[in-house]
Coordinates of N, CA, C and O (backbone and C1' of nucleotides) in Angstrom, one line a residue:
Chain Z
M1134 N 0.6 -0.9 0.8 CA -0.4 0.2 -0.2 C 1.1 0.9 0.2 O 1.7 1.4 0.7
D1135 N 0.8 2.3 -1.1 CA 1.3 3.4 -0.7 C 1.1 4.4 -0.3 O -0.1 4.2 0.5
V1136 N 2.2 5.4 -0.2 CA 1.6 6.6 0.8 C 0.1 7.4 0.7 O -0.5 7.7 1.6
I1137 N -0.3 7.2 -0.6 CA -1.0 8.3 -0.5 C -2.6 7.0 -0.3 O -3.8 7.8 0.0
D1138 N -2.1 5.8 -0.2 CA -3.6 4.9 -0.3 C -3.7 5.5 1.3 O -4.8 5.0 2.6
R1139 N -2.0 4.9 1.9 CA -2.3 5.0 3.9 C -3.3 6.5 3.9 O -3.9 6.8 5.4
L1140 N -2.8 7.7 3.4 CA -3.2 9.0 3.9 C -4.8 8.8 3.5 O -5.8 9.4 4.6
A1141 N -5.0 8.3 2.9 CA -6.7 8.3 2.4 C -7.4 7.4 3.4 O -8.3 7.5 4.2
R1142 N -7.2 6.5 4.6 CA -7.2 5.4 5.1 C -7.6 6.0 6.2 O -8.5 6.2 7.4
N1143 N -6.4 6.8 6.5 CA -5.6 7.8 8.0 C -6.9 8.4 8.2 O -7.7 9.1 8.7
L1144 N -7.2 9.4 6.7 CA -7.5 10.8 6.9 C -9.3 10.2 7.3 O -10.4 11.2 8.1
R1145 N -10.0 9.0 6.2 CA -11.2 8.7 6.5 C -11.1 7.9 8.4 O -12.7 8.9 9.0
R1146 N -10.6 7.4 8.9 CA -10.7 7.1 10.4 C -10.7 8.2 11.2 O -11.8 7.6 12.0
L1147 N -9.5 8.9 11.2 CA -9.8 10.2 11.8 C -10.7 11.4 11.6 O -10.9 11.6 13.2
R1148 N -11.3 11.2 11.0 CA -12.7 12.2 10.6 C -13.7 11.6 11.1 O -14.4 12.0 12.0
Q1149 N -13.8 10.4 11.0 CA -14.8 9.8 11.4 C -15.2 9.2 13.3 O -15.9 9.7 14.0
L1150 N -13.8 8.9 13.3 CA -13.6 9.0 14.8 C -13.9 11.0 15.8 O -14.2 10.6 17.1
K1151 N -14.3 11.5 14.6 CA -14.3 13.1 15.4 C -15.5 13.0 15.5 O -15.9 13.7 15.6
G1152 N -16.3 12.8 14.5 CA -18.1 12.4 14.1 C -18.1 13.8 13.4 O -19.0 14.5 13.2
W1153 N -17.3 14.1 12.3 CA -17.5 15.2 11.4 C -17.9 14.2 10.1 O -17.5 13.3 9.5
S1154 N -18.9 15.5 9.1 CA -18.8 15.4 8.0 C -17.5 15.6 7.0 O -16.6 16.4 7.7
Q1155 N -17.3 15.3 6.1 CA -16.6 15.5 4.7 C -16.5 17.5 5.0 O -15.7 18.2 4.9
E1156 N -17.5 17.8 4.6 CA -18.0 19.2 5.1 C -17.1 19.9 6.4 O -17.0 20.8 5.6
E1157 N -17.9 19.5 7.3 CA -17.0 20.4 8.5 C -15.9 19.8 8.8 O -14.9 21.0 8.5
F1158 N -15.4 18.8 7.9 CA -13.7 18.8 8.3 C -13.3 19.5 7.6 O -12.1 20.3 7.8
A1159 N -13.5 19.8 6.4 CA -13.2 20.8 5.0 C -13.1 21.8 5.3 O -12.2 23.0 5.0
F1160 N -14.1 22.4 5.8 CA -14.1 24.0 6.8 C -12.9 23.9 7.8 O -12.3 25.6 8.2
R1161 N -12.7 23.3 8.4 CA -11.7 23.1 10.0 C -10.4 23.0 8.7 O -9.7 23.6 9.5
A1162 N -10.4 22.5 8.2 CA -8.7 22.3 7.6 C -8.5 23.6 6.1 O -7.5 24.1 5.9
E1163 N -10.2 24.1 6.0 CA -9.7 25.0 4.8 C -9.3 24.7 3.6 O -8.4 25.4 3.2
I1164 N -9.8 23.5 3.3 CA -9.8 22.9 2.0 C -11.0 22.3 1.8 O -12.3 22.9 1.9
H1165 N -11.0 22.3 0.1 CA -12.7 22.3 -0.7 C -13.0 21.3 0.2 O -12.0 19.6 -0.3
R1166 N -14.2 21.0 -0.2 CA -14.7 19.8 0.4 C -14.3 18.7 -0.5 O -14.8 17.4 -0.6
T1167 N -15.0 19.0 -1.8 CA -14.4 17.9 -3.3 C -13.3 17.2 -2.7 O -12.7 16.4 -3.4
Y1168 N -12.2 18.2 -2.4 CA -11.4 17.7 -2.5 C -10.4 16.6 -1.2 O -10.0 15.7 -1.4
I1169 N -11.6 16.7 -0.3 CA -11.4 15.9 0.7 C -11.8 14.6 1.0 O -11.5 13.8 0.3
S1170 N -13.0 14.9 -0.3 CA -13.2 13.7 -0.8 C -13.3 12.8 -1.6 O -12.3 11.8 -1.5
D1171 N -12.0 13.2 -2.3 CA -10.6 12.8 -3.6 C -9.5 12.5 -2.5 O -9.1 11.6 -2.7
L1172 N -9.2 13.1 -1.2 CA -8.7 12.9 -0.9 C -8.5 11.6 0.1 O -7.9 10.5 0.2
E1173 N -9.8 10.9 0.5 CA -10.1 10.7 1.0 C -10.6 8.7 0.1 O -10.5 7.3 0.6
R1174 N -10.5 9.3 -1.2 CA -10.7 8.1 -2.1 C -9.3 7.8 -2.4 O -9.2 6.6 -3.6
G1175 N -8.6 8.5 -2.2 CA -6.6 7.8 -3.0 C -6.8 8.5 -4.2 O -5.8 8.5 -5.0
A1176 N -7.9 9.7 -4.8 CA -7.3 10.2 -5.7 C -6.6 11.1 -6.5 O -6.9 11.4 -7.2
R1177 N -6.0 11.9 -5.2 CA -4.7 12.8 -5.2 C -3.4 12.4 -4.8 O -3.1 11.8 -3.6
N1178 N -2.6 13.5 -5.1 CA -1.4 13.1 -4.7 C -1.0 14.9 -4.0 O -0.3 15.5 -4.8
P1179 N -1.4 15.2 -2.4 CA -1.2 17.1 -2.1 C -0.1 16.6 -1.7 O 1.3 15.7 -1.5
T1180 N 0.3 17.8 -1.9 CA 1.7 18.7 -1.3 C 1.6 18.7 0.2 O 0.4 18.3 0.9
I1181 N 2.9 18.7 1.1 CA 2.9 18.8 2.1 C 2.0 20.0 2.9 O 2.1 19.6 4.0
T1182 N 2.2 21.1 2.6 CA 1.1 21.9 2.5 C 0.0 21.3 3.3 O -0.5 21.6 4.2
V1183 N -0.5 21.1 1.9 CA -1.9 20.4 2.0 C -2.3 19.5 3.5 O -3.1 19.3 5.0
V1184 N -1.0 18.7 2.6 CA -1.3 17.0 4.5 C -1.6 18.2 6.1 O -1.6 17.9 6.8
S1185 N 0.2 18.9 5.5 CA -0.1 19.9 7.2 C -1.8 20.2 7.3 O -1.8 20.5 8.7
R1186 N -2.2 21.3 6.9 CA -3.6 22.0 7.3 C -4.4 20.7 7.6 O -4.7 20.8 8.9
L1187 N -4.4 19.4 7.1 CA -5.2 18.4 7.5 C -4.7 17.8 8.7 O -5.8 17.4 10.0
A1188 N -3.6 17.9 8.9 CA -2.8 17.6 10.4 C -3.5 17.8 11.9 O -3.8 17.6 12.7
T1189 N -2.8 19.3 10.7 CA -3.5 20.4 12.2 C -4.8 20.3 12.3 O -5.6 20.8 13.5
A1190 N -6.5 20.3 11.5 CA -7.2 20.2 11.7 C -7.9 19.4 12.9 O -8.4 19.2 13.7
L1191 N -6.8 18.0 12.4 CA -7.0 16.6 13.2 C -6.2 16.8 14.4 O -6.4 15.5 15.6
Q1192 N -5.9 17.6 15.0 CA -4.6 17.6 16.0 C -3.8 16.5 15.7 O -4.1 15.7 17.2
V1193 N -3.1 16.0 15.1 CA -2.2 14.2 15.3 C -0.9 15.2 14.1 O -1.0 16.2 13.3
P1194 N 0.3 14.2 14.3 CA 1.4 14.6 14.0 C 0.8 14.0 12.3 O 1.0 12.9 12.1
I1195 N 1.8 15.4 11.7 CA 1.5 14.4 10.2 C 2.2 13.0 10.3 O 1.5 12.3 9.6
G1196 N 3.2 12.5 10.7 CA 3.4 11.0 10.7 C 2.1 10.3 11.2 O 2.4 8.9 10.3
D1197 N 1.4 10.8 11.5 CA -0.3 9.6 12.0 C -0.7 9.4 10.7 O -1.6 8.6 10.1
L1198 N -0.8 10.5 9.7 CA -1.3 10.4 8.4 C -0.6 9.8 7.5 O -1.4 8.9 6.9
L1199 N 0.5 9.6 7.4 CA 1.4 9.1 6.3 C 1.8 7.9 6.8 O 2.4 7.2 5.9
D1200 N 2.4 7.5 7.7 CA 3.2 6.3 8.5 C 2.7 5.0 8.1 O 1.3 5.0 8.5
Chain F
M1090 N 8.4 27.4 12.6 CA 8.5 26.9 11.5 C 7.4 26.3 11.1 O 6.6 25.8 11.5
D1091 N 7.5 26.5 9.1 CA 6.1 25.7 8.3 C 7.0 24.1 8.1 O 8.3 24.1 8.2
V1092 N 5.9 23.3 8.2 CA 6.7 22.0 7.7 C 7.8 22.2 6.1 O 8.3 21.0 6.2
I1093 N 7.6 22.8 5.5 CA 8.5 22.8 4.0 C 10.1 23.6 4.7 O 11.3 22.4 4.3
D1094 N 9.4 23.9 6.3 CA 11.4 24.6 6.4 C 12.1 23.2 7.4 O 13.3 22.7 7.4
R1095 N 10.8 22.7 8.2 CA 11.6 20.7 8.9 C 12.1 20.0 7.7 O 12.5 19.6 8.2
L1096 N 10.8 19.5 6.6 CA 11.8 19.3 5.7 C 13.1 19.4 5.3 O 13.5 18.8 5.5
A1097 N 13.2 20.7 5.2 CA 14.7 20.8 4.7 C 15.5 20.9 5.7 O 16.6 20.1 5.1
R1098 N 15.0 21.3 6.8 CA 15.8 21.0 7.6 C 16.6 19.3 8.0 O 18.0 18.7 7.7
N1099 N 15.6 18.9 7.8 CA 15.7 16.9 8.2 C 16.7 16.7 6.6 O 17.4 15.7 7.6
L1100 N 16.3 17.2 5.6 CA 16.4 16.6 5.0 C 18.3 16.6 5.0 O 18.8 15.5 3.9
R1101 N 18.4 17.9 4.8 CA 20.4 18.0 5.0 C 20.9 17.1 6.5 O 22.0 16.6 6.1
R1102 N 19.9 17.6 6.9 CA 21.3 16.9 8.3 C 20.9 15.4 7.9 O 22.3 14.8 8.7
L1103 N 19.9 14.5 7.8 CA 20.6 12.9 7.4 C 21.1 12.7 6.6 O 21.7 11.8 6.5
R1104 N 20.6 13.5 5.2 CA 21.5 13.2 4.4 C 22.9 13.6 4.4 O 24.0 12.4 4.1
Q1105 N 23.7 14.6 5.1 CA 24.7 14.3 5.6 C 25.4 13.6 6.7 O 26.4 12.7 6.4
L1106 N 24.0 13.0 7.3 CA 24.6 12.1 8.0 C 25.0 10.6 7.6 O 26.5 9.8 8.2
K1107 N 24.7 10.3 6.3 CA 24.7 9.5 5.7 C 26.2 9.4 5.1 O 26.5 8.4 4.0
G1108 N 26.4 10.8 5.0 CA 27.7 11.0 4.2 C 27.4 11.1 2.6 O 28.9 11.1 1.9
W1109 N 26.2 11.8 2.1 CA 25.8 11.6 1.1 C 25.9 12.4 0.4 O 25.9 14.2 1.1
S1110 N 26.3 13.2 -0.7 CA 26.1 14.1 -1.4 C 24.6 14.6 -2.0 O 24.1 13.8 -2.4
Q1111 N 24.4 15.4 -2.5 CA 23.2 16.1 -2.7 C 22.9 14.8 -4.0 O 21.9 14.4 -4.7
E1112 N 23.6 14.7 -5.0 CA 23.6 14.3 -6.1 C 23.2 12.5 -5.9 O 22.6 11.8 -6.7
E1113 N 24.4 12.1 -4.6 CA 24.6 10.6 -4.9 C 22.7 10.5 -4.5 O 22.3 9.1 -4.4
F1114 N 22.5 11.3 -3.3 CA 21.0 11.1 -2.6 C 20.2 11.6 -3.7 O 18.8 10.6 -3.6
A1115 N 20.4 12.1 -4.4 CA 19.2 12.3 -6.1 C 19.3 10.8 -6.0 O 17.7 10.7 -6.9
F1116 N 20.3 10.4 -6.7 CA 20.3 8.8 -7.3 C 19.8 8.1 -7.0 O 18.8 7.2 -7.6
R1117 N 19.6 8.0 -5.3 CA 19.1 6.4 -4.3 C 17.3 6.7 -4.7 O 16.8 6.3 -4.2
A1118 N 17.2 8.4 -4.4 CA 15.6 8.9 -3.9 C 15.2 8.6 -5.6 O 13.7 8.9 -5.5
E1119 N 15.9 8.6 -6.6 CA 15.1 8.6 -8.3 C 14.7 9.8 -7.8 O 13.3 10.4 -8.8
I1120 N 15.0 10.5 -7.8 CA 14.6 12.7 -8.0 C 15.8 13.4 -9.1 O 17.0 12.9 -8.2
H1121 N 15.2 14.5 -9.7 CA 16.5 15.2 -10.1 C 17.6 16.0 -9.2 O 17.1 16.3 -7.7
R1122 N 18.8 16.0 -9.3 CA 19.4 16.6 -7.9 C 19.0 17.7 -8.1 O 19.2 18.5 -7.1
T1123 N 19.5 19.0 -9.5 CA 18.3 20.2 -8.7 C 17.4 20.5 -7.9 O 17.3 20.7 -7.4
Y1124 N 16.2 19.3 -7.7 CA 15.2 19.1 -6.9 C 15.5 18.8 -5.9 O 14.9 19.8 -4.7
I1125 N 16.7 18.1 -5.3 CA 17.3 18.1 -4.0 C 17.2 19.4 -3.4 O 17.4 19.4 -1.8
S1126 N 18.2 19.9 -4.1 CA 18.7 21.5 -3.9 C 17.9 22.3 -3.7 O 18.0 23.2 -2.6
D1127 N 16.5 22.3 -4.5 CA 15.9 23.4 -4.2 C 15.1 23.0 -2.1 O 14.7 23.5 -1.9
L1128 N 14.7 21.8 -2.4 CA 14.2 21.0 -1.1 C 14.6 21.5 0.5 O 14.5 22.1 0.9
E1129 N 16.3 21.3 0.3 CA 17.2 21.9 1.4 C 17.5 23.1 1.5 O 17.3 23.5 2.8
R1130 N 16.9 23.9 0.6 CA 16.7 25.6 0.5 C 15.2 25.5 1.1 O 15.3 27.3 1.5
G1131 N 14.5 24.7 0.8 CA 13.4 25.2 1.5 C 12.4 25.7 0.1 O 11.1 27.0 0.9
A1132 N 12.6 25.4 -1.0 CA 12.5 26.7 -1.8 C 11.5 26.0 -2.8 O 10.4 26.3 -3.5
R1133 N 10.7 24.7 -2.2 CA 9.7 23.6 -2.6 C 8.6 23.0 -1.9 O 9.0 22.8 -1.0
N1134 N 7.9 23.1 -2.5 CA 6.5 22.5 -2.5 C 6.2 20.9 -2.0 O 5.7 21.0 -3.1
P1135 N 6.7 19.6 -2.0 CA 7.0 18.7 -2.7 C 5.5 17.9 -2.3 O 4.9 18.4 -1.6
T1136 N 5.3 16.7 -3.4 CA 4.1 16.0 -3.1 C 4.8 14.9 -2.1 O 5.6 14.9 -1.7
I1137 N 3.5 14.4 -1.3 CA 4.1 13.1 -0.5 C 4.5 11.9 -1.3 O 5.2 11.3 -0.6
T1138 N 4.3 11.4 -2.7 CA 4.9 10.7 -3.1 C 6.4 10.2 -2.9 O 7.3 10.4 -3.1
V1139 N 6.5 11.9 -3.2 CA 8.6 12.5 -3.3 C 9.2 12.0 -2.1 O 9.9 11.6 -1.9
V1140 N 7.9 13.1 -1.0 CA 8.6 13.0 0.6 C 8.7 11.4 0.8 O 9.3 11.0 1.7
S1141 N 7.7 10.0 0.7 CA 7.5 9.0 0.7 C 9.2 8.3 0.0 O 9.8 7.9 0.7
R1142 N 9.2 8.8 -1.2 CA 10.9 8.3 -1.8 C 12.1 8.5 -1.3 O 12.7 7.9 -1.0
L1143 N 11.6 10.1 -0.7 CA 13.1 10.5 -0.3 C 13.2 9.6 1.0 O 14.2 9.6 2.1
A1144 N 12.2 9.2 2.1 CA 12.0 9.1 3.6 C 12.8 7.3 3.7 O 13.2 6.7 4.0
T1145 N 12.4 6.7 2.3 CA 12.4 5.1 1.2 C 14.3 5.9 1.6 O 14.9 4.4 2.0
A1146 N 14.7 6.5 0.8 CA 16.2 6.6 0.8 C 16.8 6.8 2.2 O 18.0 6.1 1.8
L1147 N 16.3 7.8 2.9 CA 17.6 7.9 4.2 C 16.8 6.6 5.2 O 17.2 6.8 6.1
Q1148 N 15.8 5.6 4.6 CA 15.6 4.6 5.6 C 15.0 5.5 6.9 O 15.5 4.7 7.8
V1149 N 13.9 6.2 7.0 CA 13.6 6.3 8.3 C 12.2 6.8 7.6 O 11.8 6.8 6.9
P1150 N 11.8 7.0 9.0 CA 9.7 7.0 8.4 C 9.4 8.2 8.3 O 10.0 9.5 8.3
I1151 N 8.5 8.2 7.6 CA 8.0 9.9 7.0 C 7.6 10.8 7.7 O 8.4 12.0 8.1
G1152 N 7.7 10.9 9.2 CA 7.4 11.5 10.1 C 8.3 12.1 11.0 O 8.9 13.7 11.1
D1153 N 9.6 11.0 10.2 CA 10.5 11.9 11.4 C 11.6 13.1 10.1 O 12.5 14.0 10.2
L1154 N 10.4 13.2 8.7 CA 11.2 14.4 8.1 C 9.9 15.3 8.3 O 10.5 16.8 8.3
L1155 N 8.8 15.4 7.9 CA 8.2 16.5 8.8 C 7.8 16.9 9.9 O 7.0 18.1 10.0
D1156 N 7.6 16.1 11.1 CA 7.1 16.3 12.3 C 8.2 17.1 13.1 O 8.9 17.3 12.5
Chain C
dT421 P -25.1 16.7 6.3 O5' -24.0 16.1 6.0 C5' -23.9 14.3 6.4 C4' -23.8 13.7 5.2 C3' -22.2 14.1 4.7 O3' -20.9 12.7 4.7 C1' -23.8 13.2 2.9
dT422 P -19.9 13.3 4.8 O5' -19.9 12.7 3.0 C5' -20.7 10.9 3.3 C4' -19.9 10.7 1.5 C3' -18.9 10.9 0.6 O3' -18.0 10.2 0.3 C1' -20.4 12.0 -0.2
dG423 P -17.0 9.4 -0.7 O5' -17.7 9.9 -1.7 C5' -18.7 9.0 -3.0 C4' -18.2 8.5 -4.1 C3' -17.5 8.6 -4.7 O3' -17.8 7.7 -6.3 C1' -18.9 11.0 -5.6
dT424 P -16.3 7.9 -6.5 O5' -16.6 8.8 -8.5 C5' -17.6 9.1 -8.9 C4' -17.5 10.5 -9.9 C3' -16.0 10.2 -10.6 O3' -16.5 10.5 -11.7 C1' -17.3 12.5 -9.9
dG425 P -15.7 9.9 -12.7 O5' -15.5 10.8 -13.9 C5' -17.0 11.4 -14.4 C4' -17.0 12.2 -15.3 C3' -16.2 13.3 -16.1 O3' -16.3 13.5 -17.4 C1' -16.2 15.0 -13.9
dA426 P -15.2 14.3 -18.4 O5' -15.2 15.6 -18.1 C5' -16.2 16.5 -18.5 C4' -16.3 18.1 -17.4 C3' -14.9 18.1 -18.2 O3' -15.7 19.3 -19.1 C1' -14.3 18.7 -16.1
dC427 P -14.4 20.2 -20.0 O5' -13.6 21.3 -20.1 C5' -14.2 22.4 -18.7 C4' -13.8 23.0 -17.7 C3' -12.2 23.6 -18.1 O3' -12.5 24.6 -18.4 C1' -12.2 22.4 -15.9
dT428 P -11.3 25.7 -19.7 O5' -10.4 26.1 -17.8 C5' -11.2 27.0 -17.7 C4' -10.1 27.7 -16.2 C3' -9.0 28.1 -17.1 O3' -9.1 29.9 -16.1 C1' -8.7 26.7 -15.3
dT429 P -7.6 30.7 -16.9 O5' -6.7 30.3 -15.3 C5' -7.0 30.7 -14.1 C4' -6.4 30.0 -13.0 C3' -5.0 30.7 -13.1 O3' -4.5 31.0 -12.2 C1' -4.7 28.5 -13.2
dC430 P -3.2 32.3 -12.2 O5' -1.3 31.5 -11.2 C5' -2.0 30.4 -10.3 C4' -1.1 29.2 -9.8 C3' 0.3 30.0 -10.5 O3' 1.1 29.0 -8.9 C1' -0.5 28.0 -11.1
dA431 P 2.6 29.6 -8.3 O5' 2.7 28.2 -7.9 C5' 2.2 27.6 -7.2 C4' 2.6 25.8 -7.1 C3' 3.7 25.5 -7.1 O3' 4.1 24.5 -6.1 C1' 3.5 24.9 -9.3
dA432 P 5.1 23.4 -5.6 O5' 5.0 22.7 -6.4 C5' 4.0 21.7 -6.3 C4' 4.5 20.2 -7.0 C3' 6.2 20.0 -7.1 O3' 5.3 18.4 -6.8 C1' 5.5 20.6 -9.2
dG433 P 6.5 17.1 -6.5 O5' 7.7 17.0 -8.0 C5' 7.1 16.6 -9.3 C4' 8.1 16.4 -10.3 C3' 9.7 15.8 -10.2 O3' 9.7 15.2 -10.8 C1' 9.1 18.8 -11.2
dT434 P 11.8 14.8 -11.1 O5' 11.9 15.8 -11.8 C5' 11.0 15.2 -13.4 C4' 11.6 16.0 -14.7 C3' 13.6 15.7 -14.7 O3' 13.1 14.7 -16.1 C1' 13.1 17.5 -14.9
dC435 P 14.4 13.9 -16.4 O5' 15.8 15.5 -17.1 C5' 15.3 16.4 -18.5 C4' 16.1 17.2 -18.3 C3' 17.7 17.1 -18.5 O3' 17.8 17.4 -19.7 C1' 16.7 19.2 -17.9
dC436 P 19.4 16.7 -20.0 O5' 19.9 18.7 -20.5 C5' 20.3 19.1 -21.2 C4' 20.3 20.8 -21.3 C3' 22.2 20.9 -21.0 O3' 22.6 20.8 -22.3 C1' 19.8 22.5 -19.3
dG437 P 24.3 21.3 -21.7 O5' 24.5 22.3 -20.6 C5' 24.5 23.7 -21.2 C4' 23.9 25.0 -20.1 C3' 25.4 25.7 -19.8 O3' 25.8 26.5 -20.5 C1' 23.8 24.9 -18.0
dT438 P 27.8 26.5 -19.5 O5' 27.3 27.4 -18.9 C5' 27.2 28.9 -19.0 C4' 26.7 29.6 -17.4 C3' 27.9 29.8 -16.8 O3' 28.0 31.5 -16.3 C1' 27.1 28.8 -15.0
dT439 P 29.3 31.7 -15.7 O5' 29.3 32.3 -14.3 C5' 28.1 32.6 -14.1 C4' 28.3 32.4 -12.4 C3' 29.2 33.3 -11.6 O3' 28.8 33.6 -10.4 C1' 28.0 30.4 -11.1
Chain N
dC1354 P 31.2 15.0 -5.1 O5' 30.8 16.3 -4.9 C5' 31.0 17.0 -3.3 C4' 30.5 17.9 -2.9 C3' 28.8 18.4 -2.9 O3' 28.7 18.5 -2.4 C1' 29.7 19.8 -4.4
dA1355 P 26.7 18.0 -1.8 O5' 26.3 19.9 -2.1 C5' 26.6 21.0 -1.6 C4' 26.8 22.3 -1.5 C3' 25.0 22.4 -1.9 O3' 24.8 23.9 -0.8 C1' 26.2 23.1 -4.2
dA1356 P 23.2 24.3 -1.7 O5' 23.2 25.3 -2.1 C5' 24.1 26.5 -2.0 C4' 24.0 27.7 -3.1 C3' 22.2 27.8 -2.9 O3' 22.7 29.6 -3.1 C1' 23.9 27.2 -5.7
dC1357 P 21.5 29.9 -3.3 O5' 20.7 30.4 -4.9 C5' 21.3 30.8 -5.6 C4' 21.4 30.8 -7.6 C3' 19.9 31.1 -7.7 O3' 19.6 32.0 -8.5 C1' 20.6 29.4 -8.3
dG1358 P 18.4 32.6 -8.9 O5' 18.3 32.5 -10.1 C5' 19.1 33.1 -11.1 C4' 19.0 32.6 -12.7 C3' 17.6 33.0 -13.0 O3' 18.1 33.1 -14.2 C1' 18.4 30.5 -13.3
dG1359 P 15.9 34.0 -14.4 O5' 16.0 32.9 -16.2 C5' 17.2 32.2 -16.9 C4' 17.2 32.0 -18.5 C3' 15.3 32.0 -18.4 O3' 15.3 32.2 -19.9 C1' 15.3 30.0 -17.6
dA1360 P 13.5 32.5 -21.0 O5' 14.1 30.4 -20.8 C5' 14.2 29.7 -21.4 C4' 13.9 28.0 -21.4 C3' 12.9 28.1 -22.0 O3' 12.3 26.8 -23.4 C1' 12.9 27.0 -20.4
dC1361 P 10.6 28.0 -24.1 O5' 10.3 26.3 -23.4 C5' 11.1 24.5 -23.9 C4' 10.6 24.1 -22.7 C3' 9.5 23.8 -22.2 O3' 8.8 21.9 -23.5 C1' 9.9 22.8 -20.4
dT1362 P 7.4 21.6 -24.3 O5' 7.2 21.0 -22.5 C5' 8.2 19.7 -22.4 C4' 7.2 19.3 -21.5 C3' 5.6 18.2 -21.6 O3' 5.8 17.1 -21.4 C1' 5.9 19.7 -19.9
dT1363 P 4.1 15.9 -21.3 O5' 4.1 16.4 -19.7 C5' 4.5 15.1 -18.7 C4' 4.3 15.7 -17.1 C3' 2.8 14.9 -17.0 O3' 2.8 14.3 -15.9 C1' 3.0 17.5 -16.3
dG1364 P 1.8 13.5 -15.4 O5' 1.1 14.1 -14.3 C5' 2.4 15.0 -13.2 C4' 1.7 15.7 -12.3 C3' 0.4 14.9 -12.0 O3' 0.4 15.8 -10.4 C1' 0.1 17.4 -12.6
dA1365 P -0.6 14.8 -9.2 O5' -1.0 16.1 -8.2 C5' 0.1 16.6 -7.8 C4' 0.0 18.2 -7.1 C3' -1.6 17.8 -6.3 O3' -0.9 19.0 -5.2 C1' -1.8 19.5 -7.9
dA1366 P -1.8 19.6 -4.3 O5' -2.6 21.0 -4.7 C5' -2.5 22.0 -4.3 C4' -3.2 23.0 -5.2 C3' -3.4 23.3 -4.2 O3' -4.0 24.7 -3.9 C1' -4.5 22.8 -6.5
dG1367 P -4.8 25.1 -2.9 O5' -6.4 25.4 -3.2 C5' -6.4 26.6 -4.1 C4' -8.1 26.1 -4.8 C3' -8.5 25.8 -4.3 O3' -9.6 27.3 -4.4 C1' -8.8 24.5 -6.0
dT1368 P -10.9 27.8 -3.2 O5' -12.1 27.2 -4.7 C5' -11.9 27.5 -5.8 C4' -13.2 27.1 -6.7 C3' -14.7 26.4 -6.0 O3' -15.8 28.1 -6.5 C1' -14.0 25.0 -7.9
dC1369 P -16.7 28.2 -6.6 O5' -17.7 26.7 -7.4 C5' -17.6 27.2 -8.8 C4' -18.0 26.6 -9.8 C3' -20.2 25.5 -9.1 O3' -20.9 26.2 -10.2 C1' -18.3 23.5 -9.8
dA1370 P -22.6 26.2 -10.0 O5' -22.6 24.8 -10.5 C5' -22.3 24.8 -11.6 C4' -22.1 23.5 -12.4 C3' -24.4 23.0 -12.1 O3' -24.9 22.4 -13.3 C1' -22.7 21.1 -11.4
dC1371 P -26.3 21.8 -13.1 O5' -26.0 20.3 -12.8 C5' -25.4 19.9 -13.4 C4' -25.1 18.2 -12.3 C3' -26.0 17.5 -12.4 O3' -26.3 16.4 -12.8 C1' -25.2 17.5 -10.5
dA1372 P -27.7 15.7 -13.0 O5' -27.3 13.8 -12.1 C5' -26.0 13.6 -13.1 C4' -25.6 12.5 -12.1 C3' -26.7 11.4 -11.8 O3' -26.1 9.9 -11.9 C1' -25.5 12.4 -9.8

DNA sequence: TTGTGACTTCAAGTCCGTT
DNA sequence: CAACGGACTTGAAGTCACA
């Protein structure tokens, strides 16, 4: 499993753990809702600045999303 | 300090720890020589697939480069 | 509430070189 | 050996309408 799929699974898992919809997550991370959808399906290859915003919104270290 | 600067410092530190030139690092990570130079100077915002290749070459978890 | 195709803008990433 | 510039191609960022 590559890093894009690991990110996808971690995002969905951690978001649901918070009880957030994709829309609420998107708002908190300041990222478009449909982009979150793409990321959770492993359909994008984001830059580290995007991943950093996601990690901040989820309140986890970046490594928790990618390792 | 943002994630790009943290990556820059970690890359240079870990590469030098291995005793590699930028060119040798580039070869091992299958990334262009000039791009490594850019990354170590914090001048680029790489995708996670690139960071993954860098981490693999350095034999460290991705989190060690970004957290 | 989420998935998806389509789209534009701009940066990621490569390759040539010189300092 | 590393910094840096210019020119280039590819692909990410960001958004929308609609299923």
